[in-house]
Amino acid sequence: MKHIIFCTYPSIYSSIVLQQLLNSQHIHVDAIIASTVTKKNSRFPSLSILKNSGLRYASYLWIITTLFGLLPRKRLLSVPEMAKNKDIPYFKTSDINNKTSLSFLKQHPASHLLSAHFNQIIDTSLSGFSERQCINIHPSLLPKNKGLDPVFYALLREETQQGITLHSISDDIDGGDIYAQQEMETLLGSSLFTVNTQLFEMGSKLFIQVLDIEKDAMPQDTEGNYDSWPQRKDCRKVNNMINLRHFFSTIY
């Protein structure tokens, strides 16, 4: 049995990952750390996201985070709800590296720290975990498409070969050694939401497999590319942000 601490910014993608972890007989979730960080100047969706990325992208982010947390759900609970139902310690923080957060980590020793859909940089030198013990689920085939919302940029570039990467967390953002990758063919015109749900489910299952066999990690062979927040002009080119029918069928 592997004991883990799960770090995330609560969203429907976080819930997909956590549900898979809780369903595994090989993993025990000892604690959950939930990020409270949003872009500055705002309630969510933030004014800065609205300004930089436009209404459609800001609305998409609001649906997968805030709306998902507000709606009554049957099939897929929110991260706080799952934590409450399973009596898992749940800690909210705007800085995982501050003294209060580090104290929480020390109170819940675990074999691994897993991050998925997490919007903070984890300083492994402070956390008490080695780089090998800290693993991130990144929805791209690293070193391609590092950074924020890699699926968005894959769709923007009309890449039909996408995938998921499990990598160690290092000082180099999304640049840690790779434990495992899994590829997935996507159709042109697939929604940003649909591809992300598929990849995060795939990534959580792959994480369980990797922990079970304790696979060694391999360094990334090239530097790759890094993307920041999508710009409004790019958001106009990605027409299919979210399939609402798929969204509601996922939670009901």
Tab-separated table of C-alpha atoms in Angstrom, residues 3-5 30-31 102-111:
chain	number	residue	atom	x	y	z
A	3	HIS	CA	0.498	6.446	0.973
A	4	ILE	CA	0.218	9.722	-0.924
A	5	ILE	CA	-0.593	13.386	-0.452
A	30	ASP	CA	-3.404	10.428	3.485
A	31	ALA	CA	-4.172	14.113	2.892
A	102	LEU	CA	5.097	22.634	5.495
A	103	SER	CA	3.858	21.944	9.016
A	104	PHE	CA	0.782	20.240	7.544
A	105	LEU	CA	3.006	18.092	5.310
A	106	LYS	CA	5.096	17.008	8.295
A	107	GLN	CA	1.941	15.984	10.153
A	108	HIS	CA	1.032	13.623	7.316
A	109	PRO	CA	4.115	11.659	6.287
A	110	ALA	CA	3.567	9.758	3.058
A	111	SER	CA	5.586	7.816	0.511
